[in-house]
C-alpha cells in the first residue's frame, strides 16, 4: 500500500514536470540590459542577459536570429542603428555592437532560437544612452 502511494506520487511528479516542459514557451525567457545606462557614441558594445525565468538560470546556447536598434522609445522609430552580434563576456550574456549617436532611449529588439524551445524567443529591451 505504502509502495503504491509512493509510486503514485512519483508518477505525479514526473507528469507535472512533463507538463511544465510541454507548456513552456517563449514567454518563459527574458532579455534584460546588463547595465542601467550606456555611454552614447558610435560602435558601442551593449549587452543583454537572457534568463529562463521559471528557473532563473542564464540561457547560454541561444542563437541570435534578428536584431534591431531604433529610438522608438523617444519617438524616433525611424532613427535606426546598424547592429552586429559580438561575443558576450559571460555565459548567458549576448553582446551587440551598435551606434547610440544621441543621448536618450533606444529599443533593442532581438529574436533568438533557444535549444529545446520550438518558439522563437523575442526580447524588447530599452537601452538608455547618456553623454
Ligand atoms: Cu534620436
mmCIF file of N, CA and C and ligand atoms in Angstrom:
data_model
loop_
_atom_site.group_PDB
_atom_site.id
_atom_site.type_symbol
_atom_site.label_atom_id
_atom_site.label_comp_id
_atom_site.label_asym_id
_atom_site.label_seq_id
_atom_site.Cartn_x
_atom_site.Cartn_y
_atom_site.Cartn_z
ATOM 1 N N UNK A 1 0.834 -1.208 0.000
ATOM 2 C CA UNK A 1 0.000 0.000 0.000
ATOM 3 C C UNK A 1 0.868 1.258 0.000
ATOM 4 N N UNK A 2 1.822 1.257 0.916
ATOM 5 C CA UNK A 2 2.702 2.421 1.006
ATOM 6 C C UNK A 2 3.502 2.582 -0.295
ATOM 7 N N UNK A 3 3.957 1.445 -0.826
ATOM 8 C CA UNK A 3 4.720 1.472 -2.072
ATOM 9 C C UNK A 3 3.884 2.060 -3.201
ATOM 10 N N UNK A 4 2.640 1.641 -3.280
ATOM 11 C CA UNK A 4 1.754 2.170 -4.318
ATOM 12 C C UNK A 4 1.597 3.683 -4.202
ATOM 13 N N UNK A 5 1.472 4.131 -2.963
ATOM 14 C CA UNK A 5 1.308 5.565 -2.730
ATOM 15 C C UNK A 5 2.534 6.331 -3.235
ATOM 16 N N UNK A 6 3.719 5.803 -2.864
ATOM 17 C CA UNK A 6 4.959 6.455 -3.286
ATOM 18 C C UNK A 6 5.087 6.450 -4.806
ATOM 19 N N UNK A 7 4.699 5.316 -5.404
ATOM 20 C CA UNK A 7 4.774 5.208 -6.855
ATOM 21 C C UNK A 7 3.849 6.243 -7.494
ATOM 22 N N UNK A 8 2.624 6.347 -6.959
ATOM 23 C CA UNK A 8 1.670 7.320 -7.496
ATOM 24 C C UNK A 8 2.229 8.728 -7.368
ATOM 25 N N UNK A 9 2.854 9.018 -6.230
ATOM 26 C CA UNK A 9 3.424 10.352 -6.015
ATOM 27 C C UNK A 9 4.541 10.614 -7.024
ATOM 28 N N UNK A 10 5.374 9.602 -7.242
ATOM 29 C CA UNK A 10 6.476 9.749 -8.192
ATOM 30 C C UNK A 10 5.936 9.994 -9.603
ATOM 31 N N UNK A 11 4.905 9.237 -9.971
ATOM 32 C CA UNK A 11 4.305 9.422 -11.295
ATOM 33 C C UNK A 11 3.737 10.828 -11.421
ATOM 34 N N UNK A 12 3.087 11.311 -10.357
ATOM 35 C CA UNK A 12 2.508 12.649 -10.384
ATOM 36 C C UNK A 12 3.600 13.702 -10.602
ATOM 37 N N UNK A 13 4.726 13.511 -9.931
ATOM 38 C CA UNK A 13 5.832 14.466 -10.071
ATOM 39 C C UNK A 13 6.345 14.456 -11.513
ATOM 40 N N UNK A 14 6.524 13.250 -12.040
ATOM 41 C CA UNK A 14 7.030 13.139 -13.412
ATOM 42 C C UNK A 14 6.050 13.793 -14.388
ATOM 43 N N UNK A 15 4.750 13.530 -14.192
ATOM 44 C CA UNK A 15 3.750 14.117 -15.087
ATOM 45 C C UNK A 15 3.772 15.632 -15.003
ATOM 46 N N UNK A 16 3.901 16.186 -13.797
ATOM 47 C CA UNK A 16 3.875 17.637 -13.678
ATOM 48 C C UNK A 16 5.125 18.247 -14.300
ATOM 49 N N UNK A 17 6.251 17.556 -14.188
ATOM 50 C CA UNK A 17 7.473 18.042 -14.849
ATOM 51 C C UNK A 17 7.287 18.027 -16.362
ATOM 52 N N UNK A 18 6.676 16.939 -16.853
ATOM 53 C CA UNK A 18 6.454 16.827 -18.287
ATOM 54 C C UNK A 18 5.529 17.939 -18.769
ATOM 55 N N UNK A 19 4.497 18.227 -17.977
ATOM 56 C CA UNK A 19 3.585 19.309 -18.342
ATOM 57 C C UNK A 19 4.315 20.646 -18.402
ATOM 58 N N UNK A 20 5.155 20.873 -17.408
ATOM 59 C CA UNK A 20 5.895 22.130 -17.378
ATOM 60 C C UNK A 20 6.712 22.275 -18.662
ATOM 61 N N UNK A 21 7.359 21.173 -19.052
ATOM 62 C CA UNK A 21 8.185 21.230 -20.255
ATOM 63 C C UNK A 21 7.309 21.459 -21.488
ATOM 64 N N UNK A 22 6.170 20.754 -21.540
ATOM 65 C CA UNK A 22 5.313 20.861 -22.713
ATOM 66 C C UNK A 22 4.734 22.265 -22.876
ATOM 67 N N UNK A 23 4.425 22.900 -21.753
ATOM 68 C CA UNK A 23 3.770 24.201 -21.855
ATOM 69 C C UNK A 23 4.735 25.367 -21.714
ATOM 70 N N UNK A 24 6.008 25.043 -21.549
ATOM 71 C CA UNK A 24 6.986 26.134 -21.527
ATOM 72 C C UNK A 24 6.981 26.763 -22.912
ATOM 73 N N UNK A 25 7.179 28.043 -22.966
ATOM 74 C CA UNK A 25 7.170 28.706 -24.259
ATOM 75 C C UNK A 25 8.094 29.890 -24.254
ATOM 76 N N UNK A 26 8.010 30.626 -25.339
ATOM 77 C CA UNK A 26 8.897 31.771 -25.499
ATOM 78 C C UNK A 26 8.720 32.784 -24.373
ATOM 79 N N UNK A 27 7.528 32.809 -23.758
ATOM 80 C CA UNK A 27 7.276 33.785 -22.696
ATOM 81 C C UNK A 27 8.064 33.477 -21.423
ATOM 82 N N UNK A 28 8.686 32.289 -21.366
ATOM 83 C CA UNK A 28 9.460 31.920 -20.181
ATOM 84 C C UNK A 28 10.880 32.476 -20.209
ATOM 85 N N UNK A 29 11.181 33.278 -21.201
ATOM 86 C CA UNK A 29 12.534 33.808 -21.325
ATOM 87 C C UNK A 29 12.497 35.327 -21.293
ATOM 88 N N UNK A 30 13.538 35.888 -20.703
ATOM 89 C CA UNK A 30 13.566 37.338 -20.545
ATOM 90 C C UNK A 30 14.946 37.876 -20.902
ATOM 91 N N UNK A 31 14.957 38.879 -21.761
ATOM 92 C CA UNK A 31 16.181 39.621 -22.054
ATOM 93 C C UNK A 31 16.184 40.887 -21.201
ATOM 94 N N UNK A 32 17.310 41.196 -20.590
ATOM 95 C CA UNK A 32 17.407 42.478 -19.888
ATOM 96 C C UNK A 32 18.812 43.054 -20.034
ATOM 97 N N UNK A 33 18.856 44.372 -20.030
ATOM 98 C CA UNK A 33 20.137 45.059 -20.165
ATOM 99 C C UNK A 33 21.023 44.739 -18.968
ATOM 100 N N UNK A 34 22.307 44.508 -19.197
ATOM 101 C CA UNK A 34 23.204 44.219 -18.078
ATOM 102 C C UNK A 34 23.655 45.495 -17.373
ATOM 103 N N UNK A 35 23.375 46.655 -17.971
ATOM 104 C CA UNK A 35 23.762 47.920 -17.344
ATOM 105 C C UNK A 35 22.578 48.874 -17.391
ATOM 106 N N UNK A 36 22.420 49.730 -16.376
ATOM 107 C CA UNK A 36 21.284 50.663 -16.371
ATOM 108 C C UNK A 36 21.399 51.733 -17.455
ATOM 109 N N UNK A 37 22.619 52.065 -17.860
ATOM 110 C CA UNK A 37 22.792 53.037 -18.939
ATOM 111 C C UNK A 37 24.091 52.761 -19.683
ATOM 112 N N UNK A 38 24.151 53.319 -20.887
ATOM 113 C CA UNK A 38 25.281 53.089 -21.772
ATOM 114 C C UNK A 38 25.785 54.428 -22.258
ATOM 115 N N UNK A 39 27.095 54.502 -22.477
ATOM 116 C CA UNK A 39 27.668 55.744 -22.983
ATOM 117 C C UNK A 39 27.330 55.886 -24.456
ATOM 118 N N UNK A 40 26.844 57.055 -24.845
ATOM 119 C CA UNK A 40 26.485 57.241 -26.250
ATOM 120 C C UNK A 40 27.741 57.263 -27.114
ATOM 121 N N UNK A 41 27.566 56.987 -28.390
ATOM 122 C CA UNK A 41 28.696 57.012 -29.308
ATOM 123 C C UNK A 41 28.491 56.003 -30.415
ATOM 124 N N UNK A 42 29.441 55.992 -31.341
ATOM 125 C CA UNK A 42 29.398 55.008 -32.418
ATOM 126 C C UNK A 42 30.193 53.770 -32.001
ATOM 127 N N UNK A 43 29.833 52.636 -32.579
ATOM 128 C CA UNK A 43 30.500 51.362 -32.274
ATOM 129 C C UNK A 43 30.519 51.070 -30.774
ATOM 130 N N UNK A 44 29.381 51.283 -30.148
ATOM 131 C CA UNK A 44 29.239 50.986 -28.724
ATOM 132 C C UNK A 44 28.850 49.512 -28.594
ATOM 133 N N UNK A 45 29.446 48.827 -27.629
ATOM 134 C CA UNK A 45 29.042 47.444 -27.372
ATOM 135 C C UNK A 45 28.087 47.431 -26.182
ATOM 136 N N UNK A 46 26.868 46.989 -26.459
ATOM 137 C CA UNK A 46 25.862 46.852 -25.400
ATOM 138 C C UNK A 46 25.636 45.360 -25.167
ATOM 139 N N UNK A 47 25.105 45.022 -24.016
ATOM 140 C CA UNK A 47 24.920 43.599 -23.724
ATOM 141 C C UNK A 47 23.641 43.379 -22.937
ATOM 142 N N UNK A 48 23.018 42.254 -23.223
ATOM 143 C CA UNK A 48 21.800 41.867 -22.520
ATOM 144 C C UNK A 48 21.971 40.447 -21.982
ATOM 145 N N UNK A 49 21.296 40.198 -20.890
ATOM 146 C CA UNK A 49 21.319 38.858 -20.300
ATOM 147 C C UNK A 49 20.018 38.155 -20.650
ATOM 148 N N UNK A 50 20.129 36.910 -21.072
ATOM 149 C CA UNK A 50 18.944 36.098 -21.355
ATOM 150 C C UNK A 50 18.765 35.085 -20.226
ATOM 151 N N UNK A 51 17.602 35.141 -19.599
ATOM 152 C CA UNK A 51 17.312 34.280 -18.451
ATOM 153 C C UNK A 51 16.073 33.442 -18.726
ATOM 154 N N UNK A 52 16.130 32.189 -18.285
ATOM 155 C CA UNK A 52 14.932 31.337 -18.286
ATOM 156 C C UNK A 52 14.218 31.648 -16.972
ATOM 157 N N UNK A 53 13.109 32.374 -17.036
ATOM 158 C CA UNK A 53 12.540 32.941 -15.807
ATOM 159 C C UNK A 53 12.034 31.902 -14.803
ATOM 160 N N UNK A 54 11.457 30.756 -15.219
ATOM 161 C CA UNK A 54 10.992 29.805 -14.194
ATOM 162 C C UNK A 54 12.125 29.254 -13.326
ATOM 163 N N UNK A 55 13.324 29.165 -13.874
ATOM 164 C CA UNK A 55 14.450 28.616 -13.106
ATOM 165 C C UNK A 55 15.436 29.695 -12.687
ATOM 166 N N UNK A 56 15.355 30.871 -13.294
ATOM 167 C CA UNK A 56 16.320 31.928 -13.009
ATOM 168 C C UNK A 56 17.687 31.667 -13.606
ATOM 169 N N UNK A 57 17.776 30.663 -14.464
ATOM 170 C CA UNK A 57 19.091 30.292 -14.999
ATOM 171 C C UNK A 57 19.412 31.063 -16.278
ATOM 172 N N UNK A 58 20.700 31.411 -16.465
ATOM 173 C CA UNK A 58 21.082 32.046 -17.719
ATOM 174 C C UNK A 58 20.961 31.062 -18.881
ATOM 175 N N UNK A 59 20.569 31.559 -20.026
ATOM 176 C CA UNK A 59 20.456 30.720 -21.223
ATOM 177 C C UNK A 59 21.716 30.932 -22.044
ATOM 178 N N UNK A 60 22.529 29.870 -22.144
ATOM 179 C CA UNK A 60 23.875 30.033 -22.691
ATOM 180 C C UNK A 60 23.983 29.657 -24.163
ATOM 181 N N UNK A 61 22.955 29.012 -24.694
ATOM 182 C CA UNK A 61 23.116 28.440 -26.032
ATOM 183 C C UNK A 61 22.182 29.069 -27.060
ATOM 184 N N UNK A 62 21.730 30.279 -26.814
ATOM 185 C CA UNK A 62 20.797 30.913 -27.753
ATOM 186 C C UNK A 62 21.543 31.365 -29.000
ATOM 187 N N UNK A 63 20.827 31.294 -30.120
ATOM 188 C CA UNK A 63 21.377 31.804 -31.373
ATOM 189 C C UNK A 63 20.540 33.020 -31.759
ATOM 190 N N UNK A 64 21.205 34.144 -31.861
ATOM 191 C CA UNK A 64 20.500 35.386 -32.188
ATOM 192 C C UNK A 64 20.173 35.371 -33.680
ATOM 193 N N UNK A 65 18.889 35.504 -34.005
ATOM 194 C CA UNK A 65 18.495 35.410 -35.409
ATOM 195 C C UNK A 65 18.038 36.753 -35.988
ATOM 196 N N UNK A 66 17.704 37.704 -35.133
ATOM 197 C CA UNK A 66 17.250 39.006 -35.624
ATOM 198 C C UNK A 66 17.578 40.074 -34.601
ATOM 199 N N UNK A 67 17.960 41.230 -35.105
ATOM 200 C CA UNK A 67 18.224 42.344 -34.189
ATOM 201 C C UNK A 67 17.764 43.643 -34.831
ATOM 202 N N UNK A 68 17.453 44.593 -34.012
ATOM 203 C CA UNK A 68 17.145 45.937 -34.493
ATOM 204 C C UNK A 68 17.358 46.888 -33.322
ATOM 205 N N UNK A 69 17.947 48.015 -33.613
ATOM 206 C CA UNK A 69 18.072 49.088 -32.619
ATOM 207 C C UNK A 69 17.486 50.349 -33.233
ATOM 208 N N UNK A 70 16.519 50.921 -32.548
ATOM 209 C CA UNK A 70 15.964 52.205 -33.004
ATOM 210 C C UNK A 70 15.608 53.055 -31.795
ATOM 211 N N UNK A 71 15.267 54.305 -32.064
ATOM 212 C CA UNK A 71 14.945 55.209 -30.961
ATOM 213 C C UNK A 71 13.443 55.337 -30.739
ATOM 214 N N UNK A 72 12.709 54.265 -31.030
ATOM 215 C CA UNK A 72 11.262 54.264 -30.828
ATOM 216 C C UNK A 72 10.795 54.795 -29.471
ATOM 217 N N UNK A 73 11.468 54.402 -28.377
ATOM 218 C CA UNK A 73 11.000 54.883 -27.061
ATOM 219 C C UNK A 73 11.033 56.402 -26.921
ATOM 220 N N UNK A 74 11.843 57.085 -27.709
ATOM 221 C CA UNK A 74 11.870 58.559 -27.685
ATOM 222 C C UNK A 74 11.244 59.133 -28.961
ATOM 223 N N UNK A 75 10.275 58.401 -29.517
ATOM 224 C CA UNK A 75 9.518 58.854 -30.694
ATOM 225 C C UNK A 75 10.391 59.102 -31.917
ATOM 226 N N UNK A 76 11.464 58.308 -32.036
ATOM 227 C CA UNK A 76 12.309 58.412 -33.234
ATOM 228 C C UNK A 76 12.519 57.007 -33.786
ATOM 229 N N UNK A 77 11.399 56.328 -34.058
ATOM 230 C CA UNK A 77 11.484 54.938 -34.514
ATOM 231 C C UNK A 77 12.202 54.821 -35.849
ATOM 232 N N UNK A 78 12.222 55.925 -36.614
ATOM 233 C CA UNK A 78 12.922 55.876 -37.901
ATOM 234 C C UNK A 78 14.420 56.138 -37.747
ATOM 235 N N UNK A 79 14.854 56.374 -36.530
ATOM 236 C CA UNK A 79 16.284 56.539 -36.279
ATOM 237 C C UNK A 79 16.837 55.154 -35.920
ATOM 238 N N UNK A 80 17.299 54.448 -36.955
ATOM 239 C CA UNK A 80 17.702 53.044 -36.813
ATOM 240 C C UNK A 80 19.227 52.937 -36.870
ATOM 241 N N UNK A 81 19.785 52.139 -36.008
ATOM 242 C CA UNK A 81 21.240 51.941 -35.982
ATOM 243 C C UNK A 81 21.589 50.563 -36.517
ATOM 244 N N UNK A 82 22.744 50.441 -37.154
ATOM 245 C CA UNK A 82 23.217 49.104 -37.525
ATOM 246 C C UNK A 82 23.538 48.298 -36.260
ATOM 247 N N UNK A 83 23.374 46.984 -36.340
ATOM 248 C CA UNK A 83 23.659 46.116 -35.190
ATOM 249 C C UNK A 83 24.460 44.913 -35.661
ATOM 250 N N UNK A 84 25.503 44.582 -34.950
ATOM 251 C CA UNK A 84 26.270 43.366 -35.227
ATOM 252 C C UNK A 84 26.392 42.568 -33.934
ATOM 253 N N UNK A 85 26.191 41.268 -34.036
ATOM 254 C CA UNK A 85 26.364 40.402 -32.868
ATOM 255 C C UNK A 85 27.858 40.231 -32.616
ATOM 256 N N UNK A 86 28.283 40.431 -31.381
ATOM 257 C CA UNK A 86 29.685 40.213 -31.000
ATOM 258 C C UNK A 86 29.695 39.262 -29.796
ATOM 259 N N UNK A 87 30.831 38.631 -29.499
ATOM 260 C CA UNK A 87 30.842 37.660 -28.394
ATOM 261 C C UNK A 87 30.502 38.300 -27.049
ATOM 262 N N UNK A 88 29.681 37.615 -26.259
ATOM 263 C CA UNK A 88 29.376 38.080 -24.905
ATOM 264 C C UNK A 88 30.512 37.720 -23.965
ATOM 265 N N UNK A 89 30.575 38.442 -22.842
ATOM 266 C CA UNK A 89 31.710 38.239 -21.937
ATOM 267 C C UNK A 89 31.473 37.164 -20.897
ATOM 268 N N UNK A 90 30.227 36.733 -20.727
ATOM 269 C CA UNK A 90 29.962 35.645 -19.784
ATOM 270 C C UNK A 90 28.801 34.824 -20.307
ATOM 271 N N UNK A 91 28.671 33.591 -19.823
ATOM 272 C CA UNK A 91 27.587 32.729 -20.314
ATOM 273 C C UNK A 91 26.218 33.364 -20.067
ATOM 274 N N UNK A 92 25.379 33.327 -21.088
ATOM 275 C CA UNK A 92 24.041 33.893 -20.951
ATOM 276 C C UNK A 92 23.967 35.370 -21.275
ATOM 277 N N UNK A 93 25.119 35.974 -21.584
ATOM 278 C CA UNK A 93 25.139 37.388 -21.952
ATOM 279 C C UNK A 93 25.419 37.495 -23.444
ATOM 280 N N UNK A 94 24.606 38.273 -24.123
ATOM 281 C CA UNK A 94 24.701 38.442 -25.570
ATOM 282 C C UNK A 94 25.012 39.907 -25.844
ATOM 283 N N UNK A 95 26.038 40.122 -26.666
ATOM 284 C CA UNK A 95 26.534 41.481 -26.870
ATOM 285 C C UNK A 95 26.340 41.894 -28.330
ATOM 286 N N UNK A 96 26.178 43.180 -28.511
ATOM 287 C CA UNK A 96 25.900 43.737 -29.834
ATOM 288 C C UNK A 96 26.675 45.030 -29.989
ATOM 289 N N UNK A 97 27.282 45.169 -31.150
ATOM 290 C CA UNK A 97 27.930 46.443 -31.467
ATOM 291 C C UNK A 97 26.947 47.270 -32.271
ATOM 292 N N UNK A 98 26.698 48.486 -31.807
ATOM 293 C CA UNK A 98 25.724 49.340 -32.471
ATOM 294 C C UNK A 98 26.119 50.802 -32.289
ATOM 295 N N UNK A 99 25.312 51.678 -32.849
ATOM 296 C CA UNK A 99 25.552 53.111 -32.691
ATOM 297 C C UNK A 99 24.458 53.701 -31.805
ATOM 298 N N UNK A 100 24.873 54.458 -30.817
ATOM 299 C CA UNK A 100 23.943 55.207 -29.979
ATOM 300 C C UNK A 100 24.340 56.674 -30.122
ATOM 301 N N UNK A 101 23.992 57.292 -31.273
ATOM 302 C CA UNK A 101 24.566 58.601 -31.597
ATOM 303 C C UNK A 101 24.095 59.746 -30.713
ATOM 304 N N UNK A 102 22.954 59.632 -30.094
ATOM 305 C CA UNK A 102 22.496 60.698 -29.214
ATOM 306 C C UNK A 102 22.034 60.121 -27.885
ATOM 307 N N UNK A 103 22.045 60.954 -26.856
ATOM 308 C CA UNK A 103 21.544 60.514 -25.559
ATOM 309 C C UNK A 103 20.046 60.275 -25.666
ATOM 310 N N UNK A 104 19.554 59.303 -24.942
ATOM 311 C CA UNK A 104 18.128 59.013 -24.961
ATOM 312 C C UNK A 104 17.892 57.522 -24.873
ATOM 313 N N UNK A 105 16.655 57.146 -25.158
ATOM 314 C CA UNK A 105 16.280 55.741 -25.018
ATOM 315 C C UNK A 105 16.186 55.063 -26.385
ATOM 316 N N UNK A 106 16.798 53.913 -26.454
ATOM 317 C CA UNK A 106 16.782 53.086 -27.660
ATOM 318 C C UNK A 106 16.034 51.791 -27.351
ATOM 319 N N UNK A 107 15.418 51.244 -28.383
ATOM 320 C CA UNK A 107 14.800 49.932 -28.241
ATOM 321 C C UNK A 107 15.656 48.909 -28.978
ATOM 322 N N UNK A 108 16.185 47.958 -28.219
ATOM 323 C CA UNK A 108 16.861 46.819 -28.829
ATOM 324 C C UNK A 108 15.820 45.707 -28.953
ATOM 325 N N UNK A 109 15.510 45.340 -30.196
ATOM 326 C CA UNK A 109 14.624 44.208 -30.441
ATOM 327 C C UNK A 109 15.502 43.042 -30.853
ATOM 328 N N UNK A 110 15.286 41.911 -30.222
ATOM 329 C CA UNK A 110 16.131 40.770 -30.511
ATOM 330 C C UNK A 110 15.267 39.504 -30.567
ATOM 331 N N UNK A 111 15.563 38.657 -31.528
ATOM 332 C CA UNK A 111 14.895 37.366 -31.629
ATOM 333 C C UNK A 111 15.963 36.292 -31.561
ATOM 334 N N UNK A 112 15.664 35.223 -30.830
ATOM 335 C CA UNK A 112 16.663 34.186 -30.613
ATOM 336 C C UNK A 112 16.020 32.811 -30.658
ATOM 337 N N UNK A 113 16.824 31.852 -31.102
ATOM 338 C CA UNK A 113 16.425 30.449 -31.027
ATOM 339 C C UNK A 113 17.148 29.849 -29.827
ATOM 340 N N UNK A 114 16.368 29.224 -28.959
ATOM 341 C CA UNK A 114 16.920 28.618 -27.752
ATOM 342 C C UNK A 114 16.781 27.109 -27.892
ATOM 343 N N UNK A 115 17.833 26.395 -27.557
ATOM 344 C CA UNK A 115 17.822 24.935 -27.674
ATOM 345 C C UNK A 115 16.680 24.337 -26.858
ATOM 346 N N UNK A 116 15.882 23.478 -27.470
ATOM 347 C CA UNK A 116 14.772 22.829 -26.781
ATOM 348 C C UNK A 116 13.509 23.653 -26.740
ATOM 349 N N UNK A 117 13.537 24.837 -27.305
ATOM 350 C CA UNK A 117 12.361 25.715 -27.296
ATOM 351 C C UNK A 117 11.925 25.944 -28.740
ATOM 352 N N UNK A 118 10.789 25.352 -29.134
ATOM 353 C CA UNK A 118 10.382 25.483 -30.541
ATOM 354 C C UNK A 118 10.012 26.909 -30.949
ATOM 355 N N UNK A 119 9.503 27.680 -30.008
ATOM 356 C CA UNK A 119 9.121 29.053 -30.356
ATOM 357 C C UNK A 119 10.351 29.955 -30.381
ATOM 358 N N UNK A 120 10.313 30.939 -31.257
ATOM 359 C CA UNK A 120 11.370 31.943 -31.263
ATOM 360 C C UNK A 120 11.173 32.865 -30.068
ATOM 361 N N UNK A 121 12.243 33.091 -29.348
ATOM 362 C CA UNK A 121 12.193 33.955 -28.167
ATOM 363 C C UNK A 121 12.466 35.388 -28.614
ATOM 364 N N UNK A 122 11.574 36.286 -28.248
ATOM 365 C CA UNK A 122 11.698 37.668 -28.669
ATOM 366 C C UNK A 122 11.878 38.555 -27.445
ATOM 367 N N UNK A 123 12.811 39.482 -27.540
ATOM 368 C CA UNK A 123 13.029 40.415 -26.445
ATOM 369 C C UNK A 123 12.959 41.843 -26.940
ATOM 370 N N UNK A 124 12.420 42.707 -26.088
ATOM 371 C CA UNK A 124 12.404 44.151 -26.379
ATOM 372 C C UNK A 124 13.019 44.810 -25.148
ATOM 373 N N UNK A 125 14.211 45.360 -25.339
ATOM 374 C CA UNK A 125 14.952 45.900 -24.224
ATOM 375 C C UNK A 125 15.203 47.383 -24.451
ATOM 376 N N UNK A 126 14.853 48.195 -23.485
ATOM 377 C CA UNK A 126 15.154 49.621 -23.593
ATOM 378 C C UNK A 126 16.564 49.874 -23.077
ATOM 379 N N UNK A 127 17.361 50.510 -23.924
ATOM 380 C CA UNK A 127 18.730 50.859 -23.566
ATOM 381 C C UNK A 127 18.787 52.376 -23.420
ATOM 382 N N UNK A 128 19.286 52.819 -22.283
ATOM 383 C CA UNK A 128 19.377 54.260 -22.054
ATOM 384 C C UNK A 128 20.803 54.702 -22.361
ATOM 385 N N UNK A 129 20.928 55.645 -23.272
ATOM 386 C CA UNK A 129 22.250 56.164 -23.620
ATOM 387 C C UNK A 129 22.427 57.532 -22.979
ATOM 388 N N UNK A 130 23.618 57.737 -22.427
ATOM 389 C CA UNK A 130 23.924 59.015 -21.777
ATOM 390 C C UNK A 130 25.222 59.568 -22.341
ATOM 391 N N UNK A 131 25.449 60.867 -22.094
ATOM 392 C CA UNK A 131 26.672 61.520 -22.595
ATOM 393 C C UNK A 131 27.905 60.900 -21.969
HETATM 394 CU CU1 LIG B 1 17.263 60.115 -31.770
#
